[in-house]
PDB file of C-alpha atoms in Angstrom:
ATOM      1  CA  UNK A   1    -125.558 119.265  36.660  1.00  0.00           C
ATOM      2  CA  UNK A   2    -128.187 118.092  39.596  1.00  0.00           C
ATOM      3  CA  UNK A   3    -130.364 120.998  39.442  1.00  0.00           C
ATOM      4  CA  UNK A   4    -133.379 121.395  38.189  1.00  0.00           C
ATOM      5  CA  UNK A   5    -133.728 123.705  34.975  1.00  0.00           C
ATOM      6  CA  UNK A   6    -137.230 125.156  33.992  1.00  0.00           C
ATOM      7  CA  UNK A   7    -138.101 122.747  31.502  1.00  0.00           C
ATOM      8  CA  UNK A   8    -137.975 120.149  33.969  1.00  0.00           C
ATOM      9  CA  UNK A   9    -139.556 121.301  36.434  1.00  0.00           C
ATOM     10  CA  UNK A  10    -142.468 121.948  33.418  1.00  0.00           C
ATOM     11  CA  UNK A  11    -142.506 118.789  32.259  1.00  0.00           C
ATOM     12  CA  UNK A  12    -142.826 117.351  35.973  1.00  0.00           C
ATOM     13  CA  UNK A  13    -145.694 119.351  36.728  1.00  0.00           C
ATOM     14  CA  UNK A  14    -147.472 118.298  33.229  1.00  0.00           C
ATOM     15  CA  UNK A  15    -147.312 114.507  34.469  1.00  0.00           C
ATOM     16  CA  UNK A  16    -148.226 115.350  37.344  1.00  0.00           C
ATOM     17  CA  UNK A  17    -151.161 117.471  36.248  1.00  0.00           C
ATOM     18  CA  UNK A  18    -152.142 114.353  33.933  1.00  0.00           C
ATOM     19  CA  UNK A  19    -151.252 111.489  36.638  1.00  0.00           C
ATOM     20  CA  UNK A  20    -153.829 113.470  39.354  1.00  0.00           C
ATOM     21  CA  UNK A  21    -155.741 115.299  37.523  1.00  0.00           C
ATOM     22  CA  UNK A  22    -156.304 119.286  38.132  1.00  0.00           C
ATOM     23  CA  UNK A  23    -159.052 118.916  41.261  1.00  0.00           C
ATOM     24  CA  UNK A  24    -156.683 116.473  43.297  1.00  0.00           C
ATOM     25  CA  UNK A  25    -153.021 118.385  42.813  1.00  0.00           C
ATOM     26  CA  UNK A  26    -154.072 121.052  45.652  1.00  0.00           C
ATOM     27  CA  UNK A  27    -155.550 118.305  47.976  1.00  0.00           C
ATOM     28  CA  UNK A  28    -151.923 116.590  47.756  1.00  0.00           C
ATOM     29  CA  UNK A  29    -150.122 120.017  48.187  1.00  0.00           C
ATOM     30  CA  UNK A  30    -152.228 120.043  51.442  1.00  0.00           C
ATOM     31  CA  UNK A  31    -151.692 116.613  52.611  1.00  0.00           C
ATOM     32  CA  UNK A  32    -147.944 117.020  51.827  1.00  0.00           C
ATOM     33  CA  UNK A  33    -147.654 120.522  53.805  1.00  0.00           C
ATOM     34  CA  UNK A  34    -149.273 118.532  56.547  1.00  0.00           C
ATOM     35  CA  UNK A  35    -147.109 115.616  56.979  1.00  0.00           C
ATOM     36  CA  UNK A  36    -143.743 118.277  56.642  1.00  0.00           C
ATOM     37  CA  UNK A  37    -145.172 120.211  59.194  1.00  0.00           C
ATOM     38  CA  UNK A  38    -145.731 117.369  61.842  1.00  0.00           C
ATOM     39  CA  UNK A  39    -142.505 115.776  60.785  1.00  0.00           C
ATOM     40  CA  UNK A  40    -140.344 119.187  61.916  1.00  0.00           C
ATOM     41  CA  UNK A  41    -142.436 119.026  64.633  1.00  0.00           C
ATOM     42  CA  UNK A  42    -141.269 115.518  65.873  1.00  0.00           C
ATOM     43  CA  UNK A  43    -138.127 116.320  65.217  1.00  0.00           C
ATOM     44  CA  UNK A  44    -138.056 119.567  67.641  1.00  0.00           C
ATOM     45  CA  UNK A  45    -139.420 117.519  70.338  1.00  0.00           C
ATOM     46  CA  UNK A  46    -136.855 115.485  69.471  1.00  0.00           C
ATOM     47  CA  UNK A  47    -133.934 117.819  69.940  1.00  0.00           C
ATOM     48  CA  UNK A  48    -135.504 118.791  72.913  1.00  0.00           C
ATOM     49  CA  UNK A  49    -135.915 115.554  74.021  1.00  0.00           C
ATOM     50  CA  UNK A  50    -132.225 114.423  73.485  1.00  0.00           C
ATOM     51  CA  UNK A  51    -130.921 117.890  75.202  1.00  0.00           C
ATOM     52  CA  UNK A  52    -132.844 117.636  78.488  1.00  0.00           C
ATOM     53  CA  UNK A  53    -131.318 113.842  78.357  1.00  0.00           C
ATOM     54  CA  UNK A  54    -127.976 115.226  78.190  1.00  0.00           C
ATOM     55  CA  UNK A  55    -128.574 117.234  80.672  1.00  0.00           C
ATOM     56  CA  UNK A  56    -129.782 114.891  83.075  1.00  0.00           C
ATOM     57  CA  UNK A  57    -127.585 112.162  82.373  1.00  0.00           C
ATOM     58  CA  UNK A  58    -124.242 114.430  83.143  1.00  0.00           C
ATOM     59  CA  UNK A  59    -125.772 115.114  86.207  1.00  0.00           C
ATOM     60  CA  UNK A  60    -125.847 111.341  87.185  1.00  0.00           C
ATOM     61  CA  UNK A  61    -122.460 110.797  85.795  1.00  0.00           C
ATOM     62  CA  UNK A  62    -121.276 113.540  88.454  1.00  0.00           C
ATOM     63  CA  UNK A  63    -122.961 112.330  91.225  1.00  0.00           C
ATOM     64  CA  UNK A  64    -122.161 108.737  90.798  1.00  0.00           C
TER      65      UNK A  64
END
C-alpha cells in the first residue's frame, strides 16, 4: 500500500519532465547527489565526533 508502483513513478517523472523541462532535470540530479553526499558526510563526522566525546568524557568521569 505505500510503495510506489510503475505507473507512479511514470507519471512523477512526466511532471517533472514538464515542471523543469528536459535540459534542467540532470542539473538537479547533480545538485541533489551533491547535497546527499555532504549531508552523509556531516553526519560521519558526526558519529565520530560524538564517539571520541564518549570516550573522553568516561575518562573524566573516572578520574573525578
Amino acid at each position: 500500500m505505500g510503495r510506489i508502483g510503475t505507473v507512479e513513478l511514470i507519471v512523477i517523472l512526466v511532471v517533472l519532465l514538464l515542471l523543469f523541462g528536459a535540459k534542467r532535470i540532470p542539473e538537479i540530479a547533480r545538485s541533489i547527489g551533491r547535497s546527499l553526499n555532504q549531508f552523509k558526510k556531516g553526519m560521519r563526522e558526526t558519529d565520530l565526533d560524538e564517539d571520541h566525546g564518549k570516550n573522553g568524557n568516561s575518562r573524566n568521569t573516572n578520574e573525578g
